[in-house]
Amino acid sequence: MTDISAPKPTEVSTALAVRDDVSAAHAATLRRFAEPGGWWSAADRLAIVREARSAPACRLCAQQAAALSPGAVQGEHDNSGVLPPVAIEAIHRIRNDSGRLTRRWFDDLIDMGLQPQSYAELVSIVASAVIVDTFAQGIGADMPDLPDAEPGMPSFETSPDVVDAGAYLPIAATGRANILRSLGLVPSASRLFFETFSRSYYIQPDVRFAIGRRQVELVASRVSAVNQCFY
Amino acid sequence: MALRESSTKSGQAADLQIVTGALDGDGRDGNVPSGGLLAALAEAVARWHWPEVAELREESVQRLGPEQTCDAILVAAGFNGITRVADAIGIRLDQRTAAASVALRAEIGIDAFAPAQKWASGGA
């Protein structure tokens, strides 16, 4: 008799070991999720992460993914009911179908009452959660537990040092590349994301990989292509 | 863009078709060491196809080693996040990068991912 509880030959029973700097960076991200942010409370930020984690099972998102245009399928996203519908829409589309986001879609979110700064922070949280969770699952581990929410109010910060560079939001006035400037409207949101991302690419001079530069660039390029990201 | 730059510096140009998947299944590495395996692993991670990731991870550990495999997954995870930032903020390509990469972008067909409606406002 086959023991159905035994690991299949293709399954890895233990996760790969992770470098200390990567573990520390991702642990810091998890802690920051549980702190009050620029425009969302700690409880809201954790709810955004949980919603991003559950979004892959959303039936509406599956129908939209199969449609020629996501706007052709209307309905309600499967959700926990904790966050407002405009935030649910943003989280699900960013998590599940980011390659087909448009200016009109973004404008609709703003018309529905979402503040641009709240949107910037939501983008940062969802994308940071995608990194931490994708990495954990990719190496064969479970998605990490989330801390309890810390008390406090959002800071309602808005950077004055931004410019219109043709993006949906104003971006930081200065910086090496537009992607590094992209979340500059809310500096804490920018720090959250890029400190999470910093272990995944040559952003900081101390970053080293056990694979070669060409291999790193191949992996990065292939993921960008899969996600239909022109940038 | 950086793939071509790093390949040129190494003296052996990468076959950029490996980025778009045109070489999948034919056993070629696109002039990148273990390129076929890494491209497949990157795609499986990006699509969150965990059973496929588990198979490719095992193969990668055997061929490249655990640290190398972990780093490949780390890079893939990072770009799964940063592509979402780029798309959700609707950032434009930097002028300098755009000017330097006209031919390359045409070669790998990446401009198809930036249709005009991505930035069009108004209307339905």
PDB file of C-alpha atoms in Angstrom, chain A residues 4-82:
ATOM      1  CA  ILE A   4      -0.082   8.902   0.722  1.00  0.00           C
ATOM      2  CA  SER A   5       1.381  10.996   3.527  1.00  0.00           C
ATOM      3  CA  ALA A   6       4.914  10.321   2.362  1.00  0.00           C
ATOM      4  CA  PRO A   7       6.598  13.075   0.318  1.00  0.00           C
ATOM      5  CA  LYS A   8       6.370  12.602  -3.420  1.00  0.00           C
ATOM      6  CA  PRO A   9       9.707  12.112  -5.186  1.00  0.00           C
ATOM      7  CA  THR A  10       9.548  15.645  -6.547  1.00  0.00           C
ATOM      8  CA  GLU A  11       8.912  17.282  -3.196  1.00  0.00           C
ATOM      9  CA  VAL A  12      11.605  18.758  -1.000  1.00  0.00           C
ATOM     10  CA  SER A  13      11.014  17.862   2.612  1.00  0.00           C
ATOM     11  CA  THR A  14      13.193  20.619   4.016  1.00  0.00           C
ATOM     12  CA  ALA A  15      13.667  24.167   2.843  1.00  0.00           C
ATOM     13  CA  LEU A  16      16.961  25.474   1.523  1.00  0.00           C
ATOM     14  CA  ALA A  17      19.187  27.301   3.982  1.00  0.00           C
ATOM     15  CA  VAL A  18      19.019  31.078   3.762  1.00  0.00           C
ATOM     16  CA  ARG A  19      21.859  33.572   4.232  1.00  0.00           C
ATOM     17  CA  ASP A  20      21.696  35.664   7.398  1.00  0.00           C
ATOM     18  CA  ASP A  21      21.462  38.981   5.561  1.00  0.00           C
ATOM     19  CA  VAL A  22      18.462  37.773   3.569  1.00  0.00           C
ATOM     20  CA  SER A  23      16.731  36.385   6.654  1.00  0.00           C
ATOM     21  CA  ALA A  24      17.337  39.653   8.491  1.00  0.00           C
ATOM     22  CA  ALA A  25      16.020  41.802   5.658  1.00  0.00           C
ATOM     23  CA  HIS A  26      12.861  39.770   5.239  1.00  0.00           C
ATOM     24  CA  ALA A  27      12.292  39.606   9.002  1.00  0.00           C
ATOM     25  CA  ALA A  28      12.588  43.387   9.122  1.00  0.00           C
ATOM     26  CA  THR A  29       9.974  43.665   6.386  1.00  0.00           C
ATOM     27  CA  LEU A  30       7.577  41.502   8.374  1.00  0.00           C
ATOM     28  CA  ARG A  31       8.081  43.700  11.437  1.00  0.00           C
ATOM     29  CA  ARG A  32       7.453  46.847   9.408  1.00  0.00           C
ATOM     30  CA  PHE A  33       4.200  45.429   8.082  1.00  0.00           C
ATOM     31  CA  ALA A  34       3.017  45.439  11.693  1.00  0.00           C
ATOM     32  CA  GLU A  35       3.934  49.101  12.317  1.00  0.00           C
ATOM     33  CA  PRO A  36       1.765  52.120  11.520  1.00  0.00           C
ATOM     34  CA  GLY A  37       2.686  53.418   8.082  1.00  0.00           C
ATOM     35  CA  GLY A  38       2.379  56.662   6.216  1.00  0.00           C
ATOM     36  CA  TRP A  39      -1.298  56.289   5.305  1.00  0.00           C
ATOM     37  CA  TRP A  40      -2.461  52.954   6.711  1.00  0.00           C
ATOM     38  CA  SER A  41      -2.615  51.722  10.309  1.00  0.00           C
ATOM     39  CA  ALA A  42      -0.642  48.667  11.353  1.00  0.00           C
ATOM     40  CA  ALA A  43      -3.827  46.578  11.381  1.00  0.00           C
ATOM     41  CA  ASP A  44      -4.647  47.750   7.854  1.00  0.00           C
ATOM     42  CA  ARG A  45      -1.139  47.005   6.633  1.00  0.00           C
ATOM     43  CA  LEU A  46      -1.352  43.465   7.963  1.00  0.00           C
ATOM     44  CA  ALA A  47      -4.795  43.121   6.400  1.00  0.00           C
ATOM     45  CA  ILE A  48      -3.288  44.173   3.053  1.00  0.00           C
ATOM     46  CA  VAL A  49      -0.671  41.440   3.360  1.00  0.00           C
ATOM     47  CA  ARG A  50      -3.280  38.835   4.271  1.00  0.00           C
ATOM     48  CA  GLU A  51      -5.463  39.929   1.366  1.00  0.00           C
ATOM     49  CA  ALA A  52      -2.500  39.642  -1.014  1.00  0.00           C
ATOM     50  CA  ARG A  53      -1.865  36.141   0.306  1.00  0.00           C
ATOM     51  CA  SER A  54      -5.449  35.026  -0.276  1.00  0.00           C
ATOM     52  CA  ALA A  55      -5.892  36.787  -3.635  1.00  0.00           C
ATOM     53  CA  PRO A  56      -4.589  33.858  -5.738  1.00  0.00           C
ATOM     54  CA  ALA A  57      -7.731  31.910  -4.804  1.00  0.00           C
ATOM     55  CA  CYS A  58     -10.090  34.697  -5.927  1.00  0.00           C
ATOM     56  CA  ARG A  59     -12.669  33.435  -8.436  1.00  0.00           C
ATOM     57  CA  LEU A  60     -13.205  36.845 -10.023  1.00  0.00           C
ATOM     58  CA  CYS A  61      -9.469  37.241 -10.589  1.00  0.00           C
ATOM     59  CA  ALA A  62      -9.377  33.829 -12.284  1.00  0.00           C
ATOM     60  CA  GLN A  63     -12.188  34.849 -14.614  1.00  0.00           C
ATOM     61  CA  GLN A  64     -10.523  38.175 -15.365  1.00  0.00           C
ATOM     62  CA  ALA A  65      -7.211  36.467 -16.062  1.00  0.00           C
ATOM     63  CA  ALA A  66      -8.901  34.303 -18.671  1.00  0.00           C
ATOM     64  CA  ALA A  67     -10.623  37.262 -20.336  1.00  0.00           C
ATOM     65  CA  LEU A  68      -9.158  39.242 -23.198  1.00  0.00           C
ATOM     66  CA  SER A  69      -9.558  42.349 -21.056  1.00  0.00           C
ATOM     67  CA  PRO A  70      -9.886  42.200 -17.259  1.00  0.00           C
ATOM     68  CA  GLY A  71     -12.503  44.971 -17.400  1.00  0.00           C
ATOM     69  CA  ALA A  72     -14.771  42.703 -19.424  1.00  0.00           C
ATOM     70  CA  VAL A  73     -15.559  40.660 -16.306  1.00  0.00           C
ATOM     71  CA  GLN A  74     -17.319  42.498 -13.497  1.00  0.00           C
ATOM     72  CA  GLY A  75     -18.078  41.231 -10.025  1.00  0.00           C
ATOM     73  CA  GLU A  76     -16.832  41.168  -6.476  1.00  0.00           C
ATOM     74  CA  HIS A  77     -13.468  39.846  -5.411  1.00  0.00           C
ATOM     75  CA  ASP A  78     -13.421  37.092  -2.813  1.00  0.00           C
ATOM     76  CA  ASN A  79     -12.196  38.892   0.280  1.00  0.00           C
ATOM     77  CA  SER A  80     -12.231  38.959   4.056  1.00  0.00           C
ATOM     78  CA  GLY A  81     -14.323  42.134   4.324  1.00  0.00           C
ATOM     79  CA  VAL A  82     -11.726  43.919   6.438  1.00  0.00           C
TER      80      VAL A  82
END
